[in-house]
């Protein structure tokens, strides 16, 4: 009988050790929430999202904060990965969006899109390139995207 209790105790001890050992791995795989600010100006210039480039994993959530008034977050129609769903927030609305589809997501502020208020979200492991940009972007949006891509290549 003593042997039985020793085996049971040893079994519970082993399960406890395994749980503790794999707990950090479970935390790494857990979905994350990332914050993006919608601003009037920062060190990159007028009308930015901050950060301008965000690399996340499928299932992560992006929370867009209306840090300055007059902005929203919306997908750019031509820059939604296959199977992804478009979204559009109201002006001055803080929204949370969970992105499940891998690929490059283009995000704009609807009233300031032609002024270049855009950002890129990389979902998964494949980084954005110039090839991900559609041909019909407003000139200021294209320039901001090019600046974001150049900056992200220096940081990646």
mmCIF file of C-alpha atoms in Angstrom:
data_model
loop_
_atom_site.group_PDB
_atom_site.id
_atom_site.type_symbol
_atom_site.label_atom_id
_atom_site.label_comp_id
_atom_site.label_asym_id
_atom_site.label_seq_id
_atom_site.Cartn_x
_atom_site.Cartn_y
_atom_site.Cartn_z
ATOM 1 C CA UNK A 1 0.000 0.000 0.000
ATOM 2 C CA UNK A 2 2.868 2.370 0.818
ATOM 3 C CA UNK A 3 4.297 1.686 -2.625
ATOM 4 C CA UNK A 4 0.982 2.660 -4.219
ATOM 5 C CA UNK A 5 0.912 6.015 -2.395
ATOM 6 C CA UNK A 6 4.529 6.680 -3.327
ATOM 7 C CA UNK A 7 3.727 6.031 -7.007
ATOM 8 C CA UNK A 8 0.651 8.258 -6.856
ATOM 9 C CA UNK A 9 2.633 11.003 -5.128
ATOM 10 C CA UNK A 10 5.421 10.682 -7.662
ATOM 11 C CA UNK A 11 2.859 10.851 -10.471
ATOM 12 C CA UNK A 12 1.332 14.067 -9.132
ATOM 13 C CA UNK A 13 4.817 15.523 -8.660
ATOM 14 C CA UNK A 14 5.741 14.677 -12.277
ATOM 15 C CA UNK A 15 2.526 16.203 -13.617
ATOM 16 C CA UNK A 16 3.159 19.349 -11.588
ATOM 17 C CA UNK A 17 6.713 19.647 -12.919
ATOM 18 C CA UNK A 18 5.572 19.181 -16.502
ATOM 19 C CA UNK A 19 2.850 21.785 -16.068
ATOM 20 C CA UNK A 20 5.343 24.310 -14.726
ATOM 21 C CA UNK A 21 7.854 23.468 -17.474
ATOM 22 C CA UNK A 22 5.345 23.984 -20.311
ATOM 23 C CA UNK A 23 3.550 26.989 -18.833
ATOM 24 C CA UNK A 24 5.899 29.510 -20.516
ATOM 25 C CA UNK A 25 5.264 27.836 -23.893
ATOM 26 C CA UNK A 26 1.526 28.188 -23.431
ATOM 27 C CA UNK A 27 1.956 31.869 -22.657
ATOM 28 C CA UNK A 28 3.949 32.374 -25.858
ATOM 29 C CA UNK A 29 1.203 30.820 -27.945
ATOM 30 C CA UNK A 30 -1.581 32.818 -26.287
ATOM 31 C CA UNK A 31 -3.127 35.551 -28.442
ATOM 32 C CA UNK A 32 -1.777 39.025 -27.742
ATOM 33 C CA UNK A 33 -3.387 42.478 -27.839
ATOM 34 C CA UNK A 34 -1.398 45.207 -29.594
ATOM 35 C CA UNK A 35 -2.120 48.924 -29.281
ATOM 36 C CA UNK A 36 -2.028 51.390 -32.182
ATOM 37 C CA UNK A 37 -2.488 55.120 -31.626
ATOM 38 C CA UNK A 38 -4.235 57.372 -34.144
ATOM 39 C CA UNK A 39 -2.387 60.707 -33.983
ATOM 40 C CA UNK A 40 -2.381 64.162 -35.546
ATOM 41 C CA UNK A 41 1.433 64.251 -35.607
ATOM 42 C CA UNK A 42 4.547 62.483 -34.346
ATOM 43 C CA UNK A 43 8.223 62.326 -35.314
ATOM 44 C CA UNK A 44 7.315 60.699 -38.663
ATOM 45 C CA UNK A 45 5.133 63.667 -39.677
ATOM 46 C CA UNK A 46 1.449 64.529 -39.814
ATOM 47 C CA UNK A 47 -1.435 62.083 -39.576
ATOM 48 C CA UNK A 48 0.325 58.869 -38.494
ATOM 49 C CA UNK A 49 -0.712 55.632 -36.949
ATOM 50 C CA UNK A 50 1.813 54.687 -34.272
ATOM 51 C CA UNK A 51 3.348 52.266 -34.842
ATOM 52 C CA UNK A 52 3.151 52.446 -38.633
ATOM 53 C CA UNK A 53 4.142 48.782 -39.001
ATOM 54 C CA UNK A 54 2.954 46.034 -36.730
ATOM 55 C CA UNK A 55 3.996 42.351 -36.933
ATOM 56 C CA UNK A 56 1.573 40.029 -35.155
ATOM 57 C CA UNK A 57 0.452 36.405 -35.186
ATOM 58 C CA UNK A 58 -2.890 35.030 -36.406
ATOM 59 C CA UNK A 59 -5.506 35.400 -33.675
ATOM 60 C CA UNK A 60 -3.901 38.477 -32.156
ATOM 61 C CA UNK A 61 -6.020 41.561 -31.521
ATOM 62 C CA UNK A 62 -5.198 45.120 -32.531
ATOM 63 C CA UNK A 63 -6.698 47.890 -30.417
ATOM 64 C CA UNK A 64 -6.880 51.227 -32.236
ATOM 65 C CA UNK A 65 -6.859 54.123 -29.772
ATOM 66 C CA UNK A 66 -8.399 57.460 -30.717
ATOM 67 C CA UNK A 67 -5.498 59.300 -29.087
ATOM 68 C CA UNK A 68 -6.274 62.461 -31.065
ATOM 69 C CA UNK A 69 -9.774 63.266 -32.318
ATOM 70 C CA UNK A 70 -10.965 63.142 -35.906
ATOM 71 C CA UNK A 71 -9.588 59.695 -36.828
ATOM 72 C CA UNK A 72 -10.795 56.177 -37.469
ATOM 73 C CA UNK A 73 -9.278 52.850 -38.497
ATOM 74 C CA UNK A 74 -10.506 50.996 -41.584
ATOM 75 C CA UNK A 75 -9.172 48.376 -43.947
ATOM 76 C CA UNK A 76 -8.014 49.376 -47.414
ATOM 77 C CA UNK A 77 -10.184 47.315 -49.760
ATOM 78 C CA UNK A 78 -7.326 46.110 -51.962
ATOM 79 C CA UNK A 79 -5.146 45.229 -48.963
ATOM 80 C CA UNK A 80 -7.113 42.549 -47.121
ATOM 81 C CA UNK A 81 -5.664 39.013 -47.181
ATOM 82 C CA UNK A 82 -7.764 36.320 -48.829
ATOM 83 C CA UNK A 83 -10.481 35.221 -46.420
ATOM 84 C CA UNK A 84 -10.069 38.330 -44.254
ATOM 85 C CA UNK A 85 -12.994 40.556 -43.341
ATOM 86 C CA UNK A 86 -13.075 44.307 -43.884
ATOM 87 C CA UNK A 87 -13.669 46.574 -40.913
ATOM 88 C CA UNK A 88 -14.338 50.270 -40.430
ATOM 89 C CA UNK A 89 -14.467 52.124 -37.150
ATOM 90 C CA UNK A 90 -16.424 55.291 -36.535
ATOM 91 C CA UNK A 91 -14.627 58.616 -36.185
ATOM 92 C CA UNK A 92 -13.167 58.997 -32.652
ATOM 93 C CA UNK A 93 -13.993 55.347 -31.899
ATOM 94 C CA UNK A 94 -11.564 53.040 -30.158
ATOM 95 C CA UNK A 95 -11.991 49.620 -31.723
ATOM 96 C CA UNK A 96 -10.487 46.186 -31.261
ATOM 97 C CA UNK A 97 -10.068 43.877 -34.235
ATOM 98 C CA UNK A 98 -8.881 40.265 -34.122
ATOM 99 C CA UNK A 99 -6.972 39.347 -37.273
ATOM 100 C CA UNK A 100 -6.971 35.643 -38.107
ATOM 101 C CA UNK A 101 -5.957 35.610 -41.773
ATOM 102 C CA UNK A 102 -2.235 35.610 -42.521
ATOM 103 C CA UNK A 103 -0.914 38.248 -44.888
ATOM 104 C CA UNK A 104 -0.443 41.987 -45.132
ATOM 105 C CA UNK A 105 -3.301 44.212 -44.019
ATOM 106 C CA UNK A 106 -3.439 47.838 -45.180
ATOM 107 C CA UNK A 107 -5.144 50.182 -42.718
ATOM 108 C CA UNK A 108 -6.258 53.766 -43.317
ATOM 109 C CA UNK A 109 -7.911 56.639 -41.549
ATOM 110 C CA UNK A 110 -10.845 57.301 -43.879
ATOM 111 C CA UNK A 111 -10.885 61.131 -43.637
ATOM 112 C CA UNK A 112 -7.080 61.399 -43.903
ATOM 113 C CA UNK A 113 -6.313 58.622 -46.405
ATOM 114 C CA UNK A 114 -5.363 61.022 -49.202
ATOM 115 C CA UNK A 115 -3.064 62.785 -46.717
ATOM 116 C CA UNK A 116 -1.181 59.520 -46.147
ATOM 117 C CA UNK A 117 -2.639 58.309 -42.854
ATOM 118 C CA UNK A 118 -2.007 54.594 -43.388
ATOM 119 C CA UNK A 119 -0.275 51.677 -41.700
ATOM 120 C CA UNK A 120 0.659 48.061 -42.398
ATOM 121 C CA UNK A 121 -0.094 45.022 -40.266
ATOM 122 C CA UNK A 122 1.854 41.846 -40.964
ATOM 123 C CA UNK A 123 -0.075 38.803 -39.750
ATOM 124 C CA UNK A 124 2.210 35.777 -39.713
ATOM 125 C CA UNK A 125 5.864 35.510 -40.600
ATOM 126 C CA UNK A 126 6.007 37.018 -44.107
ATOM 127 C CA UNK A 127 7.093 40.664 -44.062
ATOM 128 C CA UNK A 128 5.476 43.318 -46.251
ATOM 129 C CA UNK A 129 7.172 44.406 -49.476
ATOM 130 C CA UNK A 130 6.464 47.001 -52.149
ATOM 131 C CA UNK A 131 4.700 44.244 -54.116
ATOM 132 C CA UNK A 132 1.936 44.267 -51.472
ATOM 133 C CA UNK A 133 0.981 47.846 -52.376
ATOM 134 C CA UNK A 134 -1.834 48.274 -54.908
ATOM 135 C CA UNK A 135 -1.295 50.556 -57.903
ATOM 136 C CA UNK A 136 -4.244 52.851 -57.150
ATOM 137 C CA UNK A 137 -3.045 54.312 -53.836
ATOM 138 C CA UNK A 138 -3.251 58.078 -53.334
ATOM 139 C CA UNK A 139 0.280 59.545 -53.748
ATOM 140 C CA UNK A 140 0.661 60.546 -50.086
ATOM 141 C CA UNK A 141 -0.495 57.088 -48.933
ATOM 142 C CA UNK A 142 1.981 55.391 -51.296
ATOM 143 C CA UNK A 143 4.804 57.596 -49.986
ATOM 144 C CA UNK A 144 3.908 56.847 -46.353
ATOM 145 C CA UNK A 145 3.809 53.124 -47.113
ATOM 146 C CA UNK A 146 7.228 53.341 -48.790
ATOM 147 C CA UNK A 147 8.609 55.190 -45.746
ATOM 148 C CA UNK A 148 7.097 52.539 -43.440
ATOM 149 C CA UNK A 149 8.613 49.722 -45.515
ATOM 150 C CA UNK A 150 12.033 51.368 -45.516
ATOM 151 C CA UNK A 151 11.901 51.939 -41.753
ATOM 152 C CA UNK A 152 10.697 48.374 -41.064
ATOM 153 C CA UNK A 153 13.533 46.908 -43.151
ATOM 154 C CA UNK A 154 16.040 48.762 -40.947
ATOM 155 C CA UNK A 155 14.349 47.530 -37.771
ATOM 156 C CA UNK A 156 13.721 43.935 -38.907
#
